[in-house]
mmCIF file of C-alpha atoms and ligand atoms in Angstrom:
data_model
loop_
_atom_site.group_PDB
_atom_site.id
_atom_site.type_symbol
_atom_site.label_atom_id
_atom_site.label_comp_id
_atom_site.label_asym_id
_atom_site.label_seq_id
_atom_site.Cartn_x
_atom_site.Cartn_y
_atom_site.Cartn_z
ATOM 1 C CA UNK T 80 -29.316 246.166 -22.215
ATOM 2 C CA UNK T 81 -26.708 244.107 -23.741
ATOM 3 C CA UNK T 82 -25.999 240.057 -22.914
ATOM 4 C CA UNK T 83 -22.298 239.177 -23.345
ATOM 5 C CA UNK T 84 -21.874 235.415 -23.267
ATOM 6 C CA UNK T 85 -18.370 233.955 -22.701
ATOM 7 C CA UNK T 86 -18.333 229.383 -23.230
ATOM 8 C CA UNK T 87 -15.761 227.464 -21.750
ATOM 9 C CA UNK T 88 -15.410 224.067 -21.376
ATOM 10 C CA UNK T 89 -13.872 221.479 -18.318
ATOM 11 C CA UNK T 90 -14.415 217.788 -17.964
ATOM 12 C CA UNK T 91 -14.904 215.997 -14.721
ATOM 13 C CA UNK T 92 -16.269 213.035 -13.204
ATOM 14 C CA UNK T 93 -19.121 212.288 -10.754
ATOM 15 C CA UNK T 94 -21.755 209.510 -9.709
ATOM 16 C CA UNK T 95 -24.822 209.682 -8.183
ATOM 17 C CA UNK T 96 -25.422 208.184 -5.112
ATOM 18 C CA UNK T 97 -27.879 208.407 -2.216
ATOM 19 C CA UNK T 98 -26.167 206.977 0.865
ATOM 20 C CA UNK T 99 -29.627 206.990 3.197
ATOM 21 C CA UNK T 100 -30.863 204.563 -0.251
ATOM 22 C CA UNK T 101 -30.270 200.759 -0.094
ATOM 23 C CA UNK T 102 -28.100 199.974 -2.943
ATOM 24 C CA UNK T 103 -31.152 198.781 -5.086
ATOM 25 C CA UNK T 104 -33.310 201.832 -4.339
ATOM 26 C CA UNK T 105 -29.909 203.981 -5.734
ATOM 27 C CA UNK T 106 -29.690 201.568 -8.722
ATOM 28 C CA UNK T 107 -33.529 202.007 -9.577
ATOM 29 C CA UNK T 108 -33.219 205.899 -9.088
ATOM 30 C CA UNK T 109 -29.743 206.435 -10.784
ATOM 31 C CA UNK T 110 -29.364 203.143 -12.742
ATOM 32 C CA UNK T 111 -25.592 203.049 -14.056
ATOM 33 C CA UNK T 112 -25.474 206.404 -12.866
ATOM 34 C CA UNK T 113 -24.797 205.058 -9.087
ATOM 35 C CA UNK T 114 -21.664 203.187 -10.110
ATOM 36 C CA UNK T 115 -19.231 204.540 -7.608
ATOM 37 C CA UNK T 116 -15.859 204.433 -9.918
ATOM 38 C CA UNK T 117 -17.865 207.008 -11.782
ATOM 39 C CA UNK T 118 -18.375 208.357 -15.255
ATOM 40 C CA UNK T 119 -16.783 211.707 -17.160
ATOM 41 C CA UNK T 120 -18.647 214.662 -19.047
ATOM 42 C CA UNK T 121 -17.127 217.278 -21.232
ATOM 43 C CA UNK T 122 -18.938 220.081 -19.794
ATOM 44 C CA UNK T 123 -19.644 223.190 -21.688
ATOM 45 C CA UNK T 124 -20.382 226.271 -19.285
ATOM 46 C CA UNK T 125 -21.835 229.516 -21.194
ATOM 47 C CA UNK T 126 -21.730 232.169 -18.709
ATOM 48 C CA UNK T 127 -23.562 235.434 -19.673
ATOM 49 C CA UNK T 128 -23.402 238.726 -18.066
ATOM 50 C CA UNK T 129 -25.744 241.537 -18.223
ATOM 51 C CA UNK T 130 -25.175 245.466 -19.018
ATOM 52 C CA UNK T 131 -24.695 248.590 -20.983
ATOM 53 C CA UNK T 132 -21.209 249.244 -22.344
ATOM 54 C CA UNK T 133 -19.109 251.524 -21.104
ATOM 55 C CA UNK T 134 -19.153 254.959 -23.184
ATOM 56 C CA UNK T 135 -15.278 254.908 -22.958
ATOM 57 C CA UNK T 136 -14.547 251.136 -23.345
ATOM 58 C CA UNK T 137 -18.053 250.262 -25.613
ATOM 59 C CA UNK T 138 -17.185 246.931 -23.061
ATOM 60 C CA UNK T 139 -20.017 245.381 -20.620
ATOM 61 C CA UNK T 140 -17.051 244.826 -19.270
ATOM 62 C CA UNK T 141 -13.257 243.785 -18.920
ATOM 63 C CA UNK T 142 -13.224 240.720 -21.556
ATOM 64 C CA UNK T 143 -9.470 239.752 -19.796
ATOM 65 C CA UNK T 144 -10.857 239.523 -15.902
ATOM 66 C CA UNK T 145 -14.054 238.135 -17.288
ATOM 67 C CA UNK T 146 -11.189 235.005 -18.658
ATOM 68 C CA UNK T 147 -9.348 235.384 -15.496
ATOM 69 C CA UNK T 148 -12.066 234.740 -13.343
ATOM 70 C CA UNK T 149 -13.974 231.461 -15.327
ATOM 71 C CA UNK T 150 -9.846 229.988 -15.115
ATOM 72 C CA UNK T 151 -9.825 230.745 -11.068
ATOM 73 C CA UNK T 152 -13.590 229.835 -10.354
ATOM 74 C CA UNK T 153 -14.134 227.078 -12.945
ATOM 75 C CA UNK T 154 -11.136 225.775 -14.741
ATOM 76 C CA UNK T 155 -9.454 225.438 -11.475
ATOM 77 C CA UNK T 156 -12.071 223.948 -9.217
ATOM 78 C CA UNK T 157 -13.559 221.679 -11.657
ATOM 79 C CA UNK T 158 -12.055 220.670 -14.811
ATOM 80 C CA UNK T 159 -10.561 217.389 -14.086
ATOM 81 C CA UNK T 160 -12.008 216.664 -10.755
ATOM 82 C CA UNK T 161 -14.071 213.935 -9.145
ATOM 83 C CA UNK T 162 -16.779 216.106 -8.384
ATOM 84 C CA UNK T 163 -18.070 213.785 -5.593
ATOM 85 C CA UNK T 164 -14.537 214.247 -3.710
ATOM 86 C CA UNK T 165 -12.555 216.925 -4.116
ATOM 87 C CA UNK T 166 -14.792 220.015 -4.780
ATOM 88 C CA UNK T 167 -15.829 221.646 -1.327
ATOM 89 C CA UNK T 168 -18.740 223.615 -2.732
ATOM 90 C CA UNK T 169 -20.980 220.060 -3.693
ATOM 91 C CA UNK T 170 -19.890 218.405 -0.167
ATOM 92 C CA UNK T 171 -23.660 217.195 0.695
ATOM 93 C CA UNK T 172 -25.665 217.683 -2.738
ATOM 94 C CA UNK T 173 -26.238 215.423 -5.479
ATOM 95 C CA UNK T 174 -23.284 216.598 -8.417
ATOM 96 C CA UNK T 175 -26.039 216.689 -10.553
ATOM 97 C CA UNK T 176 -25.505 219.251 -13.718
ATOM 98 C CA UNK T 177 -28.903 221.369 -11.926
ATOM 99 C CA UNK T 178 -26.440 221.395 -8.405
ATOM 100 C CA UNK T 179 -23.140 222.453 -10.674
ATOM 101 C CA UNK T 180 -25.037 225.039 -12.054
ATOM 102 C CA UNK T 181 -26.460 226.728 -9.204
ATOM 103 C CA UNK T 182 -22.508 226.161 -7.246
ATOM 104 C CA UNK T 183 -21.679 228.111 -10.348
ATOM 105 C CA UNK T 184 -24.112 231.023 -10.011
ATOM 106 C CA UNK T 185 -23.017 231.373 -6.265
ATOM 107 C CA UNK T 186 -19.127 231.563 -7.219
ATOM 108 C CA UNK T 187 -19.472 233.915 -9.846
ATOM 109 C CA UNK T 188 -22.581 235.697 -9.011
ATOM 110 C CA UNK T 189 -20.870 238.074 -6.199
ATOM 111 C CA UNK T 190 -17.478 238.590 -8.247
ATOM 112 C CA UNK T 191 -18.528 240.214 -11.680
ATOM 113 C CA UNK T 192 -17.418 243.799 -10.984
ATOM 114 C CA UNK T 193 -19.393 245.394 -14.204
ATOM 115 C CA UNK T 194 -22.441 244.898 -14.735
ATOM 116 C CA UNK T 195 -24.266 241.545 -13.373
ATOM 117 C CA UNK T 196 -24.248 237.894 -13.868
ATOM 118 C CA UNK T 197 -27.698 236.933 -16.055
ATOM 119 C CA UNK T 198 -27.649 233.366 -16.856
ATOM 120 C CA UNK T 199 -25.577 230.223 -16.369
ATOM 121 C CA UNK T 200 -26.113 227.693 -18.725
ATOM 122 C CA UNK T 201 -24.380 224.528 -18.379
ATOM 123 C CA UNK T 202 -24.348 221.158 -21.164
ATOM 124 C CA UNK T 203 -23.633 218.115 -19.466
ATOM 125 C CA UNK T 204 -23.929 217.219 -23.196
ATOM 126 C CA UNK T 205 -24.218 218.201 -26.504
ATOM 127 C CA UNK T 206 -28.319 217.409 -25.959
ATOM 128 C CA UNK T 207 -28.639 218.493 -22.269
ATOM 129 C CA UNK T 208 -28.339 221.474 -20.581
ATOM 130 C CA UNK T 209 -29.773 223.617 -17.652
ATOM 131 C CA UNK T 210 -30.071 227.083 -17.030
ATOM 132 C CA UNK T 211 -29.796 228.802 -13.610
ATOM 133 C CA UNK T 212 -31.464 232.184 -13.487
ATOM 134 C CA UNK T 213 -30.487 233.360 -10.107
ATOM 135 C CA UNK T 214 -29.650 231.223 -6.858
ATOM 136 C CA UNK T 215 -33.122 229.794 -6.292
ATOM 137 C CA UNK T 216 -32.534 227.591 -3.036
HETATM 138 NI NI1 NI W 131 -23.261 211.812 -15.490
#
């Protein structure tokens, strides 16, 4: 078995904010965090995809639709979005980076054609990161 990791990167914005919270229950829980202008990450997404290459290709798979599909899934939904507003997928959940990560696993999960999605890991900074083994809610 072979893991083929491709990173990318997108930045967006977000806050965290629990609207059944008094204001001072959201500030003790998500301190400057809850500011509602919100704050921006540089987000580094490693997406890696397990299999055995191809006897004809020596590819887990097609490298180019592999691109294609981070730019439609990811680039395009995300990078340089409010994640709190204008990304369907988080309507109702926290836009914590443990949320993005499983909304990640779900989009890509059913579209990788060869052979099958292993691990999302996703740095909300150069120090933090999560990783989503499967769609575990
Ligand atoms: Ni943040």
């Amino acid at each position: 078995m072979i893991y083929l990791t491709r990173k990318m990167e997108f930045s967006a914005a977000h806050f965290y904010y629990n609207p059944e919270w008094s204001e001072e229950q959201n500030q003790r829980v998500f301190g400057k965090c809850a500011n509602r202008h919100g704050h921006g990450h540089n987000y580094i997404l490693e997406v890696t995809v397990a299999g055995t290459p191809d006897p004809q290709t020596g590819m887990v798979l097609d490298l180019a639709e592999l691109k294609q599909l981070l730019e439609r899934e990811i680039t395009d939904r995300f990078d340089h979005r409010h994640l709190n507003f204008e990304v369907p997928e988080l309507a109702g959940c926290q836009p914590t980076t443990e949320n993005l990560a499983v909304t990640i696993w779900r989009l890509l999960a059913p579209k990788i054609r060869q052979g099958r999605l292993h691990r999302v890991r996703l740095y909300e900074s150069p120090d933090l990161f999560v990783d989503c083994y499967g769609d575990t809610q």
